[in-house]
mmCIF file of C-alpha atoms in Angstrom:
data_model
loop_
_atom_site.group_PDB
_atom_site.id
_atom_site.type_symbol
_atom_site.label_atom_id
_atom_site.label_comp_id
_atom_site.label_asym_id
_atom_site.label_seq_id
_atom_site.Cartn_x
_atom_site.Cartn_y
_atom_site.Cartn_z
ATOM 1 C CA MET Q 1057 110.016 65.149 107.859
ATOM 2 C CA MET Q 1058 107.657 63.630 105.604
ATOM 3 C CA LYS Q 1059 105.530 66.209 105.645
ATOM 4 C CA LYS Q 1060 108.431 68.738 105.260
ATOM 5 C CA THR Q 1061 108.479 66.507 102.529
ATOM 6 C CA THR Q 1062 105.331 66.431 101.101
ATOM 7 C CA ASN Q 1063 105.164 70.900 101.508
ATOM 8 C CA LEU Q 1064 108.025 71.154 99.289
ATOM 9 C CA ALA Q 1065 106.738 69.358 96.650
ATOM 10 C CA PHE Q 1066 103.392 70.974 96.480
ATOM 11 C CA TYR Q 1067 105.466 73.993 95.274
ATOM 12 C CA VAL Q 1068 107.041 72.057 92.289
ATOM 13 C CA PRO Q 1069 104.433 72.974 89.667
ATOM 14 C CA TYR Q 1070 103.809 76.781 90.847
ATOM 15 C CA ILE Q 1071 107.604 76.640 90.377
ATOM 16 C CA LEU Q 1072 107.501 75.025 87.392
ATOM 17 C CA TRP Q 1073 105.075 77.970 85.859
ATOM 18 C CA ILE Q 1074 106.492 80.420 86.847
ATOM 19 C CA LEU Q 1075 110.093 79.302 85.063
ATOM 20 C CA LEU Q 1076 108.279 77.700 82.410
ATOM 21 C CA PHE Q 1077 105.795 80.815 81.404
ATOM 22 C CA VAL Q 1078 106.774 83.925 83.151
ATOM 23 C CA ILE Q 1079 110.546 83.884 83.703
ATOM 24 C CA ALA Q 1080 111.455 81.953 80.226
ATOM 25 C CA PRO Q 1081 109.598 84.490 78.850
ATOM 26 C CA MET Q 1082 110.453 86.967 79.912
ATOM 27 C CA LEU Q 1083 114.501 86.549 79.204
ATOM 28 C CA LEU Q 1084 113.634 85.450 75.533
ATOM 29 C CA ILE Q 1085 112.373 89.364 75.455
ATOM 30 C CA VAL Q 1086 114.694 90.750 76.942
ATOM 31 C CA TYR Q 1087 117.660 88.692 74.935
ATOM 32 C CA GLN Q 1088 115.927 89.336 71.834
ATOM 33 C CA SER Q 1089 115.521 93.014 71.976
ATOM 34 C CA PHE Q 1090 119.516 92.931 71.677
ATOM 35 C CA PHE Q 1091 119.640 91.947 68.017
ATOM 36 C CA ASN Q 1092 118.978 94.142 65.383
ATOM 37 C CA ILE Q 1093 116.692 92.686 62.178
ATOM 38 C CA GLU Q 1094 119.792 91.250 60.818
ATOM 39 C CA GLY Q 1095 120.270 88.944 63.692
ATOM 40 C CA GLN Q 1096 123.233 91.148 65.087
ATOM 41 C CA PHE Q 1097 124.061 91.722 67.984
ATOM 42 C CA THR Q 1098 123.526 95.810 68.944
ATOM 43 C CA PHE Q 1099 121.877 98.411 71.323
ATOM 44 C CA SER Q 1100 120.432 100.220 68.254
ATOM 45 C CA ASN Q 1101 117.023 99.161 69.170
ATOM 46 C CA TYR Q 1102 117.284 101.357 72.463
ATOM 47 C CA ALA Q 1103 118.942 103.629 71.213
ATOM 48 C CA THR Q 1104 115.994 103.861 68.351
ATOM 49 C CA TYR Q 1105 113.895 104.298 71.333
ATOM 50 C CA PHE Q 1106 114.157 106.814 73.101
ATOM 51 C CA HIS Q 1107 115.764 109.123 70.027
ATOM 52 C CA SER Q 1108 112.662 108.654 68.096
ATOM 53 C CA SER Q 1109 109.604 111.111 68.701
ATOM 54 C CA THR Q 1110 106.820 108.537 67.048
ATOM 55 C CA TYR Q 1111 107.913 105.649 69.581
ATOM 56 C CA ILE Q 1112 107.971 108.324 72.698
ATOM 57 C CA MET Q 1113 104.316 109.737 71.337
ATOM 58 C CA MET Q 1114 103.400 105.853 71.399
ATOM 59 C CA THR Q 1115 104.473 105.721 74.914
ATOM 60 C CA ILE Q 1116 102.467 109.092 75.998
ATOM 61 C CA ASN Q 1117 99.593 108.036 73.896
ATOM 62 C CA SER Q 1118 99.860 104.622 75.606
ATOM 63 C CA VAL Q 1119 100.168 105.837 79.318
ATOM 64 C CA TRP Q 1120 97.572 108.627 78.438
ATOM 65 C CA TYR Q 1121 94.966 106.034 77.180
ATOM 66 C CA ALA Q 1122 95.066 103.795 79.904
ATOM 67 C CA PHE Q 1123 94.753 105.934 82.424
ATOM 68 C CA LEU Q 1124 91.517 107.206 80.722
ATOM 69 C CA ILE Q 1125 90.534 103.922 80.496
ATOM 70 C CA THR Q 1126 91.250 103.417 84.400
ATOM 71 C CA ALA Q 1127 89.367 106.452 85.528
ATOM 72 C CA LEU Q 1128 86.523 105.570 83.950
ATOM 73 C CA THR Q 1129 86.021 101.989 85.008
ATOM 74 C CA LEU Q 1130 86.660 103.498 88.739
ATOM 75 C CA VAL Q 1131 83.980 106.173 89.009
ATOM 76 C CA ILE Q 1132 81.744 103.642 87.491
ATOM 77 C CA SER Q 1133 82.611 101.135 89.247
ATOM 78 C CA TYR Q 1134 83.488 102.152 93.133
ATOM 79 C CA PRO Q 1135 79.571 103.340 93.256
ATOM 80 C CA ALA Q 1136 78.761 99.682 91.755
ATOM 81 C CA ALA Q 1137 80.248 97.018 93.640
ATOM 82 C CA TYR Q 1138 79.244 99.577 97.469
ATOM 83 C CA LEU Q 1139 75.426 98.913 96.151
ATOM 84 C CA LEU Q 1140 76.584 95.618 95.071
ATOM 85 C CA HIS Q 1141 77.609 94.796 98.754
ATOM 86 C CA TYR Q 1142 74.276 95.877 100.167
ATOM 87 C CA ALA Q 1143 71.528 94.521 97.558
ATOM 88 C CA LYS Q 1144 69.759 91.800 97.728
ATOM 89 C CA HIS Q 1145 71.126 88.143 96.058
ATOM 90 C CA LYS Q 1146 74.479 89.796 95.022
ATOM 91 C CA GLU Q 1147 75.870 85.722 93.912
ATOM 92 C CA LEU Q 1148 73.249 86.464 91.250
ATOM 93 C CA TRP Q 1149 74.404 90.383 90.291
ATOM 94 C CA LEU Q 1150 78.146 89.429 91.218
ATOM 95 C CA LEU Q 1151 77.622 86.659 88.348
ATOM 96 C CA LEU Q 1152 75.986 88.327 85.887
ATOM 97 C CA ILE Q 1153 78.716 90.837 85.705
ATOM 98 C CA ILE Q 1154 81.469 87.907 85.602
ATOM 99 C CA LEU Q 1155 79.569 86.350 82.849
ATOM 100 C CA PRO Q 1156 80.604 88.745 79.604
ATOM 101 C CA THR Q 1157 84.336 87.868 80.513
ATOM 102 C CA TRP Q 1158 82.989 84.607 79.227
ATOM 103 C CA ILE Q 1159 82.988 85.435 76.243
ATOM 104 C CA ASN Q 1160 85.532 86.197 73.811
ATOM 105 C CA LEU Q 1161 87.522 89.269 73.221
ATOM 106 C CA LEU Q 1162 86.969 88.898 69.156
ATOM 107 C CA LEU Q 1163 83.043 88.302 69.485
ATOM 108 C CA LYS Q 1164 82.339 91.044 72.014
ATOM 109 C CA ALA Q 1165 84.684 93.667 69.643
ATOM 110 C CA TYR Q 1166 82.861 92.912 66.697
ATOM 111 C CA ALA Q 1167 79.721 93.284 68.369
ATOM 112 C CA PHE Q 1168 80.936 96.807 69.477
ATOM 113 C CA ILE Q 1169 81.329 96.699 66.328
ATOM 114 C CA GLY Q 1170 77.527 96.354 64.736
ATOM 115 C CA ILE Q 1171 76.495 98.895 67.577
ATOM 116 C CA PHE Q 1172 78.711 101.635 66.393
ATOM 117 C CA SER Q 1173 78.875 101.014 62.435
ATOM 118 C CA GLN Q 1174 76.371 103.297 60.607
ATOM 119 C CA ASP Q 1175 73.642 100.845 60.147
ATOM 120 C CA GLY Q 1176 74.725 99.964 63.600
ATOM 121 C CA GLY Q 1177 71.804 99.884 66.496
ATOM 122 C CA ILE Q 1178 72.524 103.157 67.774
ATOM 123 C CA ASN Q 1179 72.708 104.809 64.462
ATOM 124 C CA THR Q 1180 69.183 103.080 63.268
ATOM 125 C CA PHE Q 1181 67.810 104.551 66.896
ATOM 126 C CA LEU Q 1182 68.985 108.158 65.869
ATOM 127 C CA GLN Q 1183 67.490 107.909 62.110
ATOM 128 C CA MET Q 1184 64.665 106.937 64.300
ATOM 129 C CA MET Q 1185 64.573 110.116 66.120
ATOM 130 C CA GLY Q 1186 65.301 112.406 63.180
ATOM 131 C CA LEU Q 1187 68.510 113.288 64.028
ATOM 132 C CA GLY Q 1188 70.586 112.107 61.629
ATOM 133 C CA THR Q 1189 73.570 109.285 61.620
ATOM 134 C CA HIS Q 1190 77.006 109.634 63.007
ATOM 135 C CA GLN Q 1191 79.984 109.229 62.944
ATOM 136 C CA PHE Q 1192 80.888 106.449 66.244
ATOM 137 C CA LEU Q 1193 83.121 103.843 64.990
ATOM 138 C CA PHE Q 1194 86.493 104.474 64.930
ATOM 139 C CA THR Q 1195 87.064 107.087 67.649
ATOM 140 C CA ASP Q 1196 88.594 107.861 70.753
ATOM 141 C CA PHE Q 1197 84.851 107.426 72.483
ATOM 142 C CA SER Q 1198 84.342 104.237 70.920
ATOM 143 C CA PHE Q 1199 87.468 102.854 71.864
ATOM 144 C CA ILE Q 1200 87.368 104.189 75.247
ATOM 145 C CA PHE Q 1201 84.085 102.942 75.761
ATOM 146 C CA VAL Q 1202 84.434 99.474 74.533
ATOM 147 C CA ALA Q 1203 87.725 98.831 76.292
ATOM 148 C CA SER Q 1204 86.070 100.421 79.489
ATOM 149 C CA TYR Q 1205 83.386 98.014 79.087
ATOM 150 C CA ILE Q 1206 85.651 94.938 79.292
ATOM 151 C CA GLU Q 1207 87.710 96.081 82.027
ATOM 152 C CA ILE Q 1208 84.957 96.793 84.502
ATOM 153 C CA PRO Q 1209 84.245 93.213 85.957
ATOM 154 C CA PHE Q 1210 87.891 93.196 86.995
ATOM 155 C CA MET Q 1211 87.653 96.809 88.517
ATOM 156 C CA ILE Q 1212 84.684 96.050 90.018
ATOM 157 C CA LEU Q 1213 85.473 92.100 91.797
ATOM 158 C CA PRO Q 1214 88.943 93.295 93.886
ATOM 159 C CA ILE Q 1215 86.971 97.167 94.766
ATOM 160 C CA PHE Q 1216 83.959 94.309 95.886
ATOM 161 C CA ASN Q 1217 86.460 92.352 98.315
ATOM 162 C CA GLY Q 1218 87.469 94.845 100.093
ATOM 163 C CA ILE Q 1219 83.848 96.644 100.144
ATOM 164 C CA GLU Q 1220 83.277 92.904 102.050
ATOM 165 C CA GLU Q 1221 86.146 93.171 104.345
ATOM 166 C CA LEU Q 1222 85.199 95.888 105.800
ATOM 167 C CA ASN Q 1223 83.729 96.224 109.236
ATOM 168 C CA GLU Q 1224 80.569 98.146 109.139
ATOM 169 C CA GLY Q 1225 80.993 98.388 113.143
ATOM 170 C CA LEU Q 1226 83.527 101.607 112.076
ATOM 171 C CA VAL Q 1227 81.219 103.098 109.928
ATOM 172 C CA ASN Q 1228 78.097 103.024 111.888
ATOM 173 C CA ALA Q 1229 80.868 105.019 114.670
ATOM 174 C CA SER Q 1230 81.651 107.113 112.472
ATOM 175 C CA ARG Q 1231 77.563 108.460 111.494
ATOM 176 C CA ASP Q 1232 76.723 107.722 115.513
ATOM 177 C CA LEU Q 1233 79.579 110.484 116.095
ATOM 178 C CA GLY Q 1234 78.071 112.800 113.299
ATOM 179 C CA ALA Q 1235 79.977 112.552 110.816
ATOM 180 C CA LYS Q 1236 78.580 113.717 107.100
ATOM 181 C CA TRP Q 1237 78.092 110.867 104.744
ATOM 182 C CA TRP Q 1238 80.924 112.504 102.610
ATOM 183 C CA GLN Q 1239 83.322 112.572 105.553
ATOM 184 C CA THR Q 1240 82.066 108.779 106.336
ATOM 185 C CA PHE Q 1241 83.521 108.473 102.738
ATOM 186 C CA THR Q 1242 86.135 109.444 102.781
ATOM 187 C CA ARG Q 1243 88.018 109.206 106.348
ATOM 188 C CA VAL Q 1244 86.837 105.481 106.529
ATOM 189 C CA ILE Q 1245 84.952 103.303 103.974
ATOM 190 C CA LEU Q 1246 87.689 105.089 101.000
ATOM 191 C CA PRO Q 1247 90.941 104.526 103.279
ATOM 192 C CA LEU Q 1248 90.083 101.324 104.380
ATOM 193 C CA THR Q 1249 88.889 99.705 100.880
ATOM 194 C CA MET Q 1250 91.747 101.256 99.363
ATOM 195 C CA SER Q 1251 93.543 97.744 99.103
ATOM 196 C CA GLY Q 1252 90.598 96.730 97.207
ATOM 197 C CA VAL Q 1253 91.000 100.224 94.963
ATOM 198 C CA LYS Q 1254 94.792 99.776 93.991
ATOM 199 C CA SER Q 1255 94.268 95.860 92.952
ATOM 200 C CA GLY Q 1256 91.773 97.147 90.461
ATOM 201 C CA VAL Q 1257 94.172 99.422 89.017
ATOM 202 C CA GLN Q 1258 96.514 97.468 88.361
ATOM 203 C CA ALA Q 1259 94.276 94.666 86.926
ATOM 204 C CA VAL Q 1260 92.644 97.341 84.901
ATOM 205 C CA PHE Q 1261 95.933 100.035 83.989
ATOM 206 C CA ILE Q 1262 98.876 97.596 82.859
ATOM 207 C CA PRO Q 1263 96.596 95.355 80.010
ATOM 208 C CA SER Q 1264 95.375 99.057 79.188
ATOM 209 C CA LEU Q 1265 98.842 99.722 78.420
ATOM 210 C CA SER Q 1266 99.357 96.794 75.357
ATOM 211 C CA LEU Q 1267 95.918 96.988 73.812
ATOM 212 C CA PHE Q 1268 96.200 95.977 70.354
ATOM 213 C CA MET Q 1269 93.177 94.390 69.166
ATOM 214 C CA LEU Q 1270 91.252 97.535 70.018
ATOM 215 C CA THR Q 1271 92.709 99.958 68.693
ATOM 216 C CA ARG Q 1272 92.666 98.326 65.309
ATOM 217 C CA LEU Q 1273 89.029 97.012 65.314
ATOM 218 C CA ILE Q 1274 87.386 99.661 67.212
ATOM 219 C CA GLY Q 1275 90.141 102.725 66.764
ATOM 220 C CA GLY Q 1276 90.446 102.031 63.237
ATOM 221 C CA ASN Q 1277 94.660 102.531 63.546
ATOM 222 C CA ARG Q 1278 94.018 106.171 64.638
ATOM 223 C CA VAL Q 1279 94.763 105.047 68.676
ATOM 224 C CA ILE Q 1280 98.190 103.918 68.226
ATOM 225 C CA THR Q 1281 99.760 102.467 71.432
ATOM 226 C CA LEU Q 1282 102.636 100.581 72.262
ATOM 227 C CA GLY Q 1283 100.859 96.837 71.856
ATOM 228 C CA THR Q 1284 99.955 98.319 68.033
ATOM 229 C CA ALA Q 1285 103.492 98.846 67.362
ATOM 230 C CA ILE Q 1286 104.348 95.355 69.226
ATOM 231 C CA GLU Q 1287 102.145 93.725 66.437
ATOM 232 C CA GLU Q 1288 103.389 95.690 63.667
ATOM 233 C CA HIS Q 1289 107.006 94.980 64.781
ATOM 234 C CA PHE Q 1290 106.376 91.065 65.134
ATOM 235 C CA LEU Q 1291 103.899 90.278 62.492
ATOM 236 C CA THR Q 1292 104.439 93.035 59.643
ATOM 237 C CA THR Q 1293 108.065 94.144 59.551
ATOM 238 C CA MET Q 1294 109.296 91.599 60.883
ATOM 239 C CA ASN Q 1295 111.650 93.041 63.390
ATOM 240 C CA TRP Q 1296 111.594 91.263 66.211
ATOM 241 C CA GLY Q 1297 114.428 93.273 68.367
ATOM 242 C CA MET Q 1298 112.791 96.231 67.612
ATOM 243 C CA GLY Q 1299 109.255 94.537 69.353
ATOM 244 C CA SER Q 1300 111.123 93.073 72.299
ATOM 245 C CA THR Q 1301 112.338 96.058 73.206
ATOM 246 C CA ILE Q 1302 108.978 97.896 73.383
ATOM 247 C CA GLY Q 1303 108.345 94.845 74.442
ATOM 248 C CA VAL Q 1304 111.062 95.087 77.423
ATOM 249 C CA ILE Q 1305 109.457 98.922 78.207
ATOM 250 C CA LEU Q 1306 106.070 97.652 78.325
ATOM 251 C CA ILE Q 1307 107.205 95.006 81.152
ATOM 252 C CA ILE Q 1308 109.416 97.752 83.182
ATOM 253 C CA ALA Q 1309 106.217 100.268 83.212
ATOM 254 C CA MET Q 1310 104.254 97.599 84.431
ATOM 255 C CA VAL Q 1311 106.765 96.700 87.493
ATOM 256 C CA VAL Q 1312 106.192 100.296 88.201
ATOM 257 C CA ILE Q 1313 102.811 100.264 88.120
ATOM 258 C CA MET Q 1314 102.480 97.380 90.630
ATOM 259 C CA PHE Q 1315 105.135 99.179 92.515
ATOM 260 C CA LEU Q 1316 103.230 102.418 93.052
ATOM 261 C CA THR Q 1317 100.239 100.419 93.641
ATOM 262 C CA GLY Q 1318 101.539 97.821 95.184
ATOM 263 C CA GLU Q 1319 101.325 97.526 99.803
ATOM 264 C CA ARG Q 1320 103.921 99.487 101.477
ATOM 265 C CA LYS Q 1321 105.280 98.423 105.352
ATOM 266 C CA LYS Q 1322 106.038 100.738 107.703
ATOM 267 C CA LYS Q 1323 108.849 99.543 109.880
ATOM 268 C CA GLY Q 1324 107.783 97.448 112.601
ATOM 269 C CA GLY Q 1325 106.128 95.405 109.665
ATOM 270 C CA ARG Q 1326 102.814 98.040 109.873
ATOM 271 C CA ARG Q 1327 100.487 98.385 106.932
ATOM 272 C CA ALA Q 1328 101.082 101.971 105.458
#
């Protein structure tokens, strides 16, 4: 009985953390979404959201940019994680990949402002080559590039862990049976590491839906997402109800993404 009580006590900090910092804020956001700017209870915030072409376009933009960022990071991260799995001193390489995540996001954004600006490193190099200067900052390209750079470690790590758990005997058996490299990859390696890919997609797509700092600093407000709208309503218009409504929509979208990319089980307990 004492051991069972002790085991239950270990869950108390975790439960308190979930209640105070996950469930309670979400309930407050849902509650606030039913009040207008005058503090009156109303459903008009949701009606405004679903009947406004502006908010619909923001939603489409958010999903589209999140998809582009996720696709680009996946294309770069899977080969990188695969090569890292077979590299010497892979712990050192993994540390170098993780290292940029220790740097503050604002500092990285300002560093890229210096690189992409008219007098930055890229344009200075182009001038030396006689190619003149070009507008890189405040473009879709710069926003997607910087966002992808920041999110790449969060895609590589789960994919790397999935490849680390791969049974090499199955890969060797596929090759011994005459399968080409692309057949081995598509029918053996990729399916067996799909859990890492799904975790990486969750880790990148969900935060990318609500980006707002990079849209300001790198996108120059040309890139408008739901995260930008939430920032506007909470800090500028002070319409917390509408900002909370958009927050609820984002939470629902994130839950849907987690459901679509989550592990499913067939009847009998086997994974699908």
